[in-house]
Amino acid sequence: MAVYDRGNIRRLWTALLTGAAVCAYLASGQVAIGQDGIFAPGSQDDSKLLLTANELTYNRDAERIIAKGVVRMHYSGYRMVAQQVEYNQQTGRVIARGNIELIEPSGNKIYADELDVTDDFAQGFVNALRVETPDNTRIAGESAERLDSDVMVLNNGVYTACLPCAQRPDKAPLWQVKAERVVQDGKTHTVRLEKARFELFGQPIGYLPFLTVPDNTVKRKSGFLFPQMSITDNLGFGIGVPYFHVLSDTADVTVTPTYYTTQGLLLQAEIRQRFETGYHTVRMAGIDQQSSDTFTAGTSDALNDTRGMIASKGDFSINPRWAFGWDAMVQTDNNFSRTYNLPGYKNDVQTNQFYLTGIGERNKFDLNAYYFNVQDTDDSESEERKQAIVHPVLDYRYFVPDPMYGGELSLTTNLTSITRLKQDAYALGGYSRFNGLEGDYTRFTTEAEWKRTFTFDSGVQLTPLFAARGDAMWSDMSPASFTSGGTSYAYEGMMQDDAALRGMVTGGLEVRYPWLFTAANSNHVIEPIAQIFVRPDESYSGRFPNEDAQAFVFDATNLFDRDKFSGYDRIEGGTRANIGFRYNGTFDNGYGVRAIAGQSFHLAGENSFASYDLVNAGANSGLESDRSDYVAMAAFDAPIGLSFSTSVRLDKDDLEINRSETGVAYSDRRVTGKVSYTQVKAQPKYGYNEDRDIIQASGSLRMTDNWSLFGSINYDLNGKFAEERRVGILYQDECTIFTVSYSDEGTITSNRQSANDWSINARIAFRTLGDISVGSANEDWSDMDIGWKPNNY
């Protein structure tokens, strides 16, 4: 933190003295000048000086100029107030006394009882100095001495970024650093605290021979950062001390050696480079484990002693419309980054990606390539080899600017090309499911859609629609077969090594009739909707892989979609009608209600949701029969911070709940919480042999303005924790953030179980100084609302 801007202060004082001398020249003997003020030209940069005082005296014999009373000086953005200012021309010293306040153009406020400096401000002495910066950082000392033009030394100084207590200004701040000497260096832009004692709640908790922090003019400064710590069951206690080094104005590196009591020394490094059009980072880490046998035997953590990773990430803008980037990681084994909780690369599945995007006024281009690192304890990397290597997937959407026959014409294109190294298949409840086959698969799709809406005087809206689509597909994959538990499973009819062309044309009509009802304090819109889509049957149904249309859920959100499949590999065929309504109600008191309900009917042709494919995408979906299940959703919002939503799929015959999702959220100044309940009946053909009843809950309770409790849980009522449990406490104010939490994971399957079943996470941050972390507590700070975040957040 800079105590003074040296160049500007020197110019200020020179101008002040020149102005005082000019004023003195205008009088003979002793003169008194009132508060009207005098303007005089500055000697260095022609800025104007305004000097006002109750009394201005010039003693020509003693060559002394004295301004008394309420002395105010304004010059070049600087403002100073003092009770007395005296300039001795013989000694060349300026002495200011009494409640001195100097405000710099930057907003820094400097307070002192006495200021004694030479007229060039090269040397001097300040008594009872206190400095406040615009970001509320404070530094004070019993006295301060100017050694040369760039170095200021404060004796018995105090440094803090905490605001004083409004009720008790004499009370010690939450934290402060007391030092025998505080050296502010204008050349290096640092504040050095010598023989420093760190105090928390007014009590000393640590001693350092010295502590150096950058002043408030510096954004990046080389040096050691605060230590990071962790406690886990298989790594032991870990402590790391990061070293941050500035390579240039646009590049820096952070090196972090971390010692774990159980596994030894982990070395990490992160190199960052910023360019005019984007940024690039490289992260590296490595360790030679000293006790690999502490991990579960046979896992990738136990079988690999020397472990490491390297990752690269970039994001660049070619121009305002085009951008490209990448995020890629390679590691010696499949679980290293997850086990050692490496920032940005600790997820169960790490997505390696290259992308190129372009956005125009009426079109959008997306090109992506993917490789998925599955981080689990299986050293054979079986799950990773089952993932598709995407090279690439291309999406393009274009809207023709000019109307065609009064309607809108859009064009959609998709190219997907993948390779899989190992078949992904399993059997459950006597049903097989082939999520992906070993080999190569490529598909090119293009589609044109035209639609136009006619609105009649009665309010009825008619929207005719025409669409034409073509696909070119090629596959070179191994046969879909495997053996499990002594039973052989195979999928017949698959085209393993062949190419094909596929087409689909659709003619559709949608009818809407919105009704508006206005009451005394509310407005309501009820909109009945009916749709019909006429198409031929889906060709090659189930004969080619289904890679991008597997995640299929039929609910009210896609009731009125023309094609309800989630991707391009499957096409909805046959003639189908959708009937339902939408409702929207708004109330003057801020309440709102929304709802959708309806049903779908298969009228003619082959029902695509009843035909099998490799993953049984339409099975148990509610659409596999001629008359679908009933679907509905409703949402309610209240201005008090309460919201409620529910979505349900009811059996078409007995109205039994086949699927439901219900969520409640509430937020106010003290309480924030979300609870959701998901109920799904067994879908044996879709890979789920049992009913699923899952409760997810998260929330926080602000006990005071600074202290909060938080927690989250994801619980399967059938008896297993599906995800992580977390509970903790958080403190936050304008200068300090502290959190401590405990988390553990469920044990759904052993091969996806984390190497560390539980962990303790804690972090404390002191604004302007740095932060100390134990484990990974970043996510605990994701909703901070205090206006600042830790340095390494």
PDB file of N, CA and C in Angstrom, residues 168-245:
ATOM      1  N   ARG A 168     -17.567   1.520  18.940  1.00  0.00           N
ATOM      2  CA  ARG A 168     -16.374   1.601  19.790  1.00  0.00           C
ATOM      3  C   ARG A 168     -15.148   1.797  18.908  1.00  0.00           C
ATOM      4  N   PRO A 169     -14.852   3.032  18.496  1.00  0.00           N
ATOM      5  CA  PRO A 169     -13.712   3.267  17.609  1.00  0.00           C
ATOM      6  C   PRO A 169     -12.372   2.854  18.204  1.00  0.00           C
ATOM      7  N   ASP A 170     -12.286   2.822  19.551  1.00  0.00           N
ATOM      8  CA  ASP A 170     -11.030   2.452  20.189  1.00  0.00           C
ATOM      9  C   ASP A 170     -10.817   0.940  20.241  1.00  0.00           C
ATOM     10  N   LYS A 171     -11.834   0.158  19.871  1.00  0.00           N
ATOM     11  CA  LYS A 171     -11.726  -1.293  19.903  1.00  0.00           C
ATOM     12  C   LYS A 171     -10.800  -1.778  18.790  1.00  0.00           C
ATOM     13  N   ALA A 172      -9.974  -2.782  19.109  1.00  0.00           N
ATOM     14  CA  ALA A 172      -9.050  -3.326  18.110  1.00  0.00           C
ATOM     15  C   ALA A 172      -9.825  -3.941  16.962  1.00  0.00           C
ATOM     16  N   PRO A 173      -9.357  -3.797  15.708  1.00  0.00           N
ATOM     17  CA  PRO A 173     -10.038  -4.426  14.576  1.00  0.00           C
ATOM     18  C   PRO A 173      -9.956  -5.941  14.666  1.00  0.00           C
ATOM     19  N   LEU A 174     -10.728  -6.606  13.807  1.00  0.00           N
ATOM     20  CA  LEU A 174     -10.743  -8.062  13.838  1.00  0.00           C
ATOM     21  C   LEU A 174      -9.333  -8.613  13.674  1.00  0.00           C
ATOM     22  N   TRP A 175      -8.581  -8.086  12.735  1.00  0.00           N
ATOM     23  CA  TRP A 175      -7.175  -8.471  12.600  1.00  0.00           C
ATOM     24  C   TRP A 175      -6.343  -7.250  12.258  1.00  0.00           C
ATOM     25  N   GLN A 176      -5.113  -7.272  12.699  1.00  0.00           N
ATOM     26  CA  GLN A 176      -4.162  -6.216  12.387  1.00  0.00           C
ATOM     27  C   GLN A 176      -2.749  -6.765  12.532  1.00  0.00           C
ATOM     28  N   VAL A 177      -1.813  -6.105  11.871  1.00  0.00           N
ATOM     29  CA  VAL A 177      -0.404  -6.463  11.968  1.00  0.00           C
ATOM     30  C   VAL A 177       0.324  -5.292  12.609  1.00  0.00           C
ATOM     31  N   LYS A 178       0.918  -5.539  13.759  1.00  0.00           N
ATOM     32  CA  LYS A 178       1.719  -4.522  14.436  1.00  0.00           C
ATOM     33  C   LYS A 178       3.194  -4.791  14.172  1.00  0.00           C
ATOM     34  N   ALA A 179       3.935  -3.728  13.892  1.00  0.00           N
ATOM     35  CA  ALA A 179       5.349  -3.886  13.567  1.00  0.00           C
ATOM     36  C   ALA A 179       6.144  -2.754  14.197  1.00  0.00           C
ATOM     37  N   GLU A 180       7.401  -3.067  14.584  1.00  0.00           N
ATOM     38  CA  GLU A 180       8.256  -2.015  15.131  1.00  0.00           C
ATOM     39  C   GLU A 180       8.585  -0.984  14.063  1.00  0.00           C
ATOM     40  N   ARG A 181       8.774  -1.461  12.838  1.00  0.00           N
ATOM     41  CA  ARG A 181       9.062  -0.533  11.723  1.00  0.00           C
ATOM     42  C   ARG A 181       8.236  -0.944  10.516  1.00  0.00           C
ATOM     43  N   VAL A 182       7.649   0.049   9.885  1.00  0.00           N
ATOM     44  CA  VAL A 182       6.928  -0.146   8.634  1.00  0.00           C
ATOM     45  C   VAL A 182       7.650   0.686   7.579  1.00  0.00           C
ATOM     46  N   VAL A 183       8.238   0.006   6.598  1.00  0.00           N
ATOM     47  CA  VAL A 183       9.031   0.681   5.574  1.00  0.00           C
ATOM     48  C   VAL A 183       8.232   0.685   4.281  1.00  0.00           C
ATOM     49  N   GLN A 184       7.894   1.896   3.808  1.00  0.00           N
ATOM     50  CA  GLN A 184       7.179   2.035   2.544  1.00  0.00           C
ATOM     51  C   GLN A 184       8.183   2.491   1.497  1.00  0.00           C
ATOM     52  N   ASP A 185       8.372   1.638   0.468  1.00  0.00           N
ATOM     53  CA  ASP A 185       9.370   1.897  -0.564  1.00  0.00           C
ATOM     54  C   ASP A 185       8.664   2.287  -1.859  1.00  0.00           C
ATOM     55  N   GLY A 186       8.876   3.514  -2.296  1.00  0.00           N
ATOM     56  CA  GLY A 186       8.233   3.993  -3.510  1.00  0.00           C
ATOM     57  C   GLY A 186       8.803   3.404  -4.768  1.00  0.00           C
ATOM     58  N   LYS A 187      10.044   2.921  -4.735  1.00  0.00           N
ATOM     59  CA  LYS A 187      10.637   2.319  -5.929  1.00  0.00           C
ATOM     60  C   LYS A 187      10.103   0.919  -6.164  1.00  0.00           C
ATOM     61  N   THR A 188      10.073   0.112  -5.119  1.00  0.00           N
ATOM     62  CA  THR A 188       9.600  -1.267  -5.247  1.00  0.00           C
ATOM     63  C   THR A 188       8.100  -1.385  -5.041  1.00  0.00           C
ATOM     64  N   HIS A 189       7.451  -0.302  -4.587  1.00  0.00           N
ATOM     65  CA  HIS A 189       6.007  -0.288  -4.344  1.00  0.00           C
ATOM     66  C   HIS A 189       5.612  -1.398  -3.366  1.00  0.00           C
ATOM     67  N   THR A 190       6.338  -1.466  -2.260  1.00  0.00           N
ATOM     68  CA  THR A 190       6.051  -2.464  -1.240  1.00  0.00           C
ATOM     69  C   THR A 190       5.951  -1.809   0.127  1.00  0.00           C
ATOM     70  N   VAL A 191       5.265  -2.513   1.025  1.00  0.00           N
ATOM     71  CA  VAL A 191       5.209  -2.143   2.437  1.00  0.00           C
ATOM     72  C   VAL A 191       5.818  -3.303   3.207  1.00  0.00           C
ATOM     73  N   ARG A 192       6.912  -3.037   3.906  1.00  0.00           N
ATOM     74  CA  ARG A 192       7.633  -4.068   4.643  1.00  0.00           C
ATOM     75  C   ARG A 192       7.367  -3.879   6.125  1.00  0.00           C
ATOM     76  N   LEU A 193       6.830  -4.904   6.759  1.00  0.00           N
ATOM     77  CA  LEU A 193       6.517  -4.874   8.190  1.00  0.00           C
ATOM     78  C   LEU A 193       7.601  -5.667   8.910  1.00  0.00           C
ATOM     79  N   GLU A 194       8.430  -4.989   9.698  1.00  0.00           N
ATOM     80  CA  GLU A 194       9.553  -5.633  10.376  1.00  0.00           C
ATOM     81  C   GLU A 194       9.197  -5.916  11.823  1.00  0.00           C
ATOM     82  N   LYS A 195       9.630  -7.082  12.308  1.00  0.00           N
ATOM     83  CA  LYS A 195       9.308  -7.562  13.654  1.00  0.00           C
ATOM     84  C   LYS A 195       7.807  -7.457  13.873  1.00  0.00           C
ATOM     85  N   ALA A 196       7.085  -8.196  13.016  1.00  0.00           N
ATOM     86  CA  ALA A 196       5.630  -8.062  12.941  1.00  0.00           C
ATOM     87  C   ALA A 196       4.938  -9.082  13.840  1.00  0.00           C
ATOM     88  N   ARG A 197       3.862  -8.644  14.467  1.00  0.00           N
ATOM     89  CA  ARG A 197       2.990  -9.509  15.259  1.00  0.00           C
ATOM     90  C   ARG A 197       1.605  -9.468  14.637  1.00  0.00           C
ATOM     91  N   PHE A 198       1.095 -10.646  14.284  1.00  0.00           N
ATOM     92  CA  PHE A 198      -0.263 -10.718  13.724  1.00  0.00           C
ATOM     93  C   PHE A 198      -1.237 -10.902  14.877  1.00  0.00           C
ATOM     94  N   GLU A 199      -2.237 -10.010  14.963  1.00  0.00           N
ATOM     95  CA  GLU A 199      -3.215 -10.049  16.047  1.00  0.00           C
ATOM     96  C   GLU A 199      -4.596 -10.342  15.485  1.00  0.00           C
ATOM     97  N   LEU A 200      -5.300 -11.235  16.169  1.00  0.00           N
ATOM     98  CA  LEU A 200      -6.669 -11.590  15.813  1.00  0.00           C
ATOM     99  C   LEU A 200      -7.536 -11.365  17.042  1.00  0.00           C
ATOM    100  N   PHE A 201      -8.618 -10.579  16.872  1.00  0.00           N
ATOM    101  CA  PHE A 201      -9.470 -10.192  17.997  1.00  0.00           C
ATOM    102  C   PHE A 201      -8.669  -9.526  19.116  1.00  0.00           C
ATOM    103  N   GLY A 202      -7.642  -8.776  18.732  1.00  0.00           N
ATOM    104  CA  GLY A 202      -6.849  -8.048  19.705  1.00  0.00           C
ATOM    105  C   GLY A 202      -5.797  -8.867  20.406  1.00  0.00           C
ATOM    106  N   GLN A 203      -5.662 -10.159  20.070  1.00  0.00           N
ATOM    107  CA  GLN A 203      -4.706 -11.031  20.725  1.00  0.00           C
ATOM    108  C   GLN A 203      -3.653 -11.491  19.722  1.00  0.00           C
ATOM    109  N   PRO A 204      -2.360 -11.422  20.083  1.00  0.00           N
ATOM    110  CA  PRO A 204      -1.311 -11.879  19.166  1.00  0.00           C
ATOM    111  C   PRO A 204      -1.372 -13.394  18.991  1.00  0.00           C
ATOM    112  N   ILE A 205      -1.333 -13.844  17.724  1.00  0.00           N
ATOM    113  CA  ILE A 205      -1.379 -15.285  17.459  1.00  0.00           C
ATOM    114  C   ILE A 205      -0.187 -15.750  16.640  1.00  0.00           C
ATOM    115  N   GLY A 206       0.648 -14.817  16.184  1.00  0.00           N
ATOM    116  CA  GLY A 206       1.793 -15.217  15.389  1.00  0.00           C
ATOM    117  C   GLY A 206       2.816 -14.104  15.297  1.00  0.00           C
ATOM    118  N   TYR A 207       4.078 -14.509  15.104  1.00  0.00           N
ATOM    119  CA  TYR A 207       5.178 -13.543  14.995  1.00  0.00           C
ATOM    120  C   TYR A 207       5.965 -13.856  13.735  1.00  0.00           C
ATOM    121  N   LEU A 208       6.305 -12.803  12.995  1.00  0.00           N
ATOM    122  CA  LEU A 208       7.121 -12.951  11.797  1.00  0.00           C
ATOM    123  C   LEU A 208       8.268 -11.950  11.859  1.00  0.00           C
ATOM    124  N   PRO A 209       9.488 -12.383  11.510  1.00  0.00           N
ATOM    125  CA  PRO A 209      10.589 -11.412  11.481  1.00  0.00           C
ATOM    126  C   PRO A 209      10.295 -10.262  10.528  1.00  0.00           C
ATOM    127  N   PHE A 210       9.635 -10.588   9.414  1.00  0.00           N
ATOM    128  CA  PHE A 210       9.230  -9.535   8.481  1.00  0.00           C
ATOM    129  C   PHE A 210       8.092 -10.059   7.620  1.00  0.00           C
ATOM    130  N   LEU A 211       7.333  -9.142   7.102  1.00  0.00           N
ATOM    131  CA  LEU A 211       6.241  -9.462   6.194  1.00  0.00           C
ATOM    132  C   LEU A 211       6.170  -8.350   5.159  1.00  0.00           C
ATOM    133  N   THR A 212       6.206  -8.716   3.886  1.00  0.00           N
ATOM    134  CA  THR A 212       6.186  -7.729   2.815  1.00  0.00           C
ATOM    135  C   THR A 212       4.917  -7.902   2.004  1.00  0.00           C
ATOM    136  N   VAL A 213       4.185  -6.806   1.819  1.00  0.00           N
ATOM    137  CA  VAL A 213       2.976  -6.814   1.010  1.00  0.00           C
ATOM    138  C   VAL A 213       3.094  -5.705  -0.031  1.00  0.00           C
ATOM    139  N   PRO A 214       2.490  -5.869  -1.218  1.00  0.00           N
ATOM    140  CA  PRO A 214       2.514  -4.794  -2.215  1.00  0.00           C
ATOM    141  C   PRO A 214       1.625  -3.638  -1.778  1.00  0.00           C
ATOM    142  N   ASP A 215       1.989  -2.422  -2.201  1.00  0.00           N
ATOM    143  CA  ASP A 215       1.125  -1.298  -1.878  1.00  0.00           C
ATOM    144  C   ASP A 215      -0.056  -1.269  -2.835  1.00  0.00           C
ATOM    145  N   ASN A 216      -0.979  -0.326  -2.620  1.00  0.00           N
ATOM    146  CA  ASN A 216      -2.214  -0.344  -3.386  1.00  0.00           C
ATOM    147  C   ASN A 216      -2.047   0.114  -4.833  1.00  0.00           C
ATOM    148  N   THR A 217      -0.829   0.434  -5.255  1.00  0.00           N
ATOM    149  CA  THR A 217      -0.594   0.753  -6.659  1.00  0.00           C
ATOM    150  C   THR A 217      -0.201  -0.477  -7.453  1.00  0.00           C
ATOM    151  N   VAL A 218       0.000  -1.616  -6.773  1.00  0.00           N
ATOM    152  CA  VAL A 218       0.506  -2.824  -7.417  1.00  0.00           C
ATOM    153  C   VAL A 218      -0.612  -3.850  -7.524  1.00  0.00           C
ATOM    154  N   LYS A 219      -0.799  -4.400  -8.704  1.00  0.00           N
ATOM    155  CA  LYS A 219      -1.766  -5.465  -8.904  1.00  0.00           C
ATOM    156  C   LYS A 219      -1.139  -6.842  -8.769  1.00  0.00           C
ATOM    157  N   ARG A 220       0.111  -7.000  -9.131  1.00  0.00           N
ATOM    158  CA  ARG A 220       0.796  -8.283  -9.095  1.00  0.00           C
ATOM    159  C   ARG A 220       2.198  -8.068  -8.549  1.00  0.00           C
ATOM    160  N   LYS A 221       2.584  -8.901  -7.578  1.00  0.00           N
ATOM    161  CA  LYS A 221       3.891  -8.759  -6.945  1.00  0.00           C
ATOM    162  C   LYS A 221       4.454 -10.141  -6.648  1.00  0.00           C
ATOM    163  N   SER A 222       5.710 -10.352  -7.018  1.00  0.00           N
ATOM    164  CA  SER A 222       6.358 -11.628  -6.735  1.00  0.00           C
ATOM    165  C   SER A 222       6.528 -11.816  -5.237  1.00  0.00           C
ATOM    166  N   GLY A 223       6.410 -13.077  -4.796  1.00  0.00           N
ATOM    167  CA  GLY A 223       6.614 -13.375  -3.386  1.00  0.00           C
ATOM    168  C   GLY A 223       5.844 -14.611  -2.967  1.00  0.00           C
ATOM    169  N   PHE A 224       6.045 -15.018  -1.716  1.00  0.00           N
ATOM    170  CA  PHE A 224       5.357 -16.174  -1.161  1.00  0.00           C
ATOM    171  C   PHE A 224       3.925 -15.803  -0.800  1.00  0.00           C
ATOM    172  N   LEU A 225       3.012 -16.722  -1.076  1.00  0.00           N
ATOM    173  CA  LEU A 225       1.620 -16.557  -0.708  1.00  0.00           C
ATOM    174  C   LEU A 225       1.362 -17.308   0.592  1.00  0.00           C
ATOM    175  N   PHE A 226       0.184 -17.118   1.132  1.00  0.00           N
ATOM    176  CA  PHE A 226      -0.158 -17.791   2.373  1.00  0.00           C
ATOM    177  C   PHE A 226      -0.223 -19.306   2.151  1.00  0.00           C
ATOM    178  N   PRO A 227       0.076 -20.094   3.163  1.00  0.00           N
ATOM    179  CA  PRO A 227       0.105 -21.561   2.998  1.00  0.00           C
ATOM    180  C   PRO A 227      -1.283 -22.139   2.746  1.00  0.00           C
ATOM    181  N   GLN A 228      -1.283 -23.312   2.105  1.00  0.00           N
ATOM    182  CA  GLN A 228      -2.493 -24.079   1.863  1.00  0.00           C
ATOM    183  C   GLN A 228      -2.345 -25.427   2.558  1.00  0.00           C
ATOM    184  N   MET A 229      -3.420 -25.869   3.227  1.00  0.00           N
ATOM    185  CA  MET A 229      -3.358 -27.115   3.998  1.00  0.00           C
ATOM    186  C   MET A 229      -4.540 -28.004   3.654  1.00  0.00           C
ATOM    187  N   SER A 230      -4.415 -29.290   3.964  1.00  0.00           N
ATOM    188  CA  SER A 230      -5.491 -30.245   3.726  1.00  0.00           C
ATOM    189  C   SER A 230      -5.376 -31.383   4.724  1.00  0.00           C
ATOM    190  N   ILE A 231      -6.512 -32.038   4.968  1.00  0.00           N
ATOM    191  CA  ILE A 231      -6.560 -33.212   5.838  1.00  0.00           C
ATOM    192  C   ILE A 231      -7.460 -34.238   5.163  1.00  0.00           C
ATOM    193  N   THR A 232      -6.906 -35.365   4.744  1.00  0.00           N
ATOM    194  CA  THR A 232      -7.677 -36.445   4.132  1.00  0.00           C
ATOM    195  C   THR A 232      -7.182 -37.766   4.689  1.00  0.00           C
ATOM    196  N   ASP A 233      -8.018 -38.801   4.528  1.00  0.00           N
ATOM    197  CA  ASP A 233      -7.687 -40.056   5.203  1.00  0.00           C
ATOM    198  C   ASP A 233      -6.507 -40.796   4.579  1.00  0.00           C
ATOM    199  N   ASN A 234      -6.319 -40.725   3.275  1.00  0.00           N
ATOM    200  CA  ASN A 234      -5.239 -41.492   2.638  1.00  0.00           C
ATOM    201  C   ASN A 234      -4.022 -40.659   2.267  1.00  0.00           C
ATOM    202  N   LEU A 235      -4.142 -39.337   2.317  1.00  0.00           N
ATOM    203  CA  LEU A 235      -2.991 -38.480   2.045  1.00  0.00           C
ATOM    204  C   LEU A 235      -2.371 -37.949   3.329  1.00  0.00           C
ATOM    205  N   GLY A 236      -3.147 -37.921   4.401  1.00  0.00           N
ATOM    206  CA  GLY A 236      -2.669 -37.369   5.653  1.00  0.00           C
ATOM    207  C   GLY A 236      -2.812 -35.858   5.676  1.00  0.00           C
ATOM    208  N   PHE A 237      -2.017 -35.228   6.528  1.00  0.00           N
ATOM    209  CA  PHE A 237      -2.025 -33.765   6.606  1.00  0.00           C
ATOM    210  C   PHE A 237      -1.075 -33.209   5.566  1.00  0.00           C
ATOM    211  N   GLY A 238      -1.573 -32.250   4.788  1.00  0.00           N
ATOM    212  CA  GLY A 238      -0.753 -31.648   3.750  1.00  0.00           C
ATOM    213  C   GLY A 238      -0.621 -30.158   3.951  1.00  0.00           C
ATOM    214  N   ILE A 239       0.572 -29.625   3.701  1.00  0.00           N
ATOM    215  CA  ILE A 239       0.798 -28.193   3.778  1.00  0.00           C
ATOM    216  C   ILE A 239       1.649 -27.763   2.588  1.00  0.00           C
ATOM    217  N   GLY A 240       1.216 -26.712   1.920  1.00  0.00           N
ATOM    218  CA  GLY A 240       1.937 -26.182   0.777  1.00  0.00           C
ATOM    219  C   GLY A 240       2.087 -24.679   0.885  1.00  0.00           C
ATOM    220  N   VAL A 241       3.218 -24.170   0.431  1.00  0.00           N
ATOM    221  CA  VAL A 241       3.494 -22.728   0.457  1.00  0.00           C
ATOM    222  C   VAL A 241       3.705 -22.278  -0.989  1.00  0.00           C
ATOM    223  N   PRO A 242       2.704 -21.639  -1.609  1.00  0.00           N
ATOM    224  CA  PRO A 242       2.854 -21.210  -3.006  1.00  0.00           C
ATOM    225  C   PRO A 242       3.826 -20.031  -3.124  1.00  0.00           C
ATOM    226  N   TYR A 243       4.574 -20.027  -4.213  1.00  0.00           N
ATOM    227  CA  TYR A 243       5.416 -18.883  -4.545  1.00  0.00           C
ATOM    228  C   TYR A 243       4.937 -18.317  -5.873  1.00  0.00           C
ATOM    229  N   PHE A 244       4.595 -17.033  -5.862  1.00  0.00           N
ATOM    230  CA  PHE A 244       4.071 -16.351  -7.050  1.00  0.00           C
ATOM    231  C   PHE A 244       5.176 -15.472  -7.617  1.00  0.00           C
ATOM    232  N   HIS A 245       5.426 -15.617  -8.934  1.00  0.00           N
ATOM    233  CA  HIS A 245       6.483 -14.840  -9.566  1.00  0.00           C
ATOM    234  C   HIS A 245       5.948 -14.189 -10.839  1.00  0.00           C
TER     235      HIS A 245
END
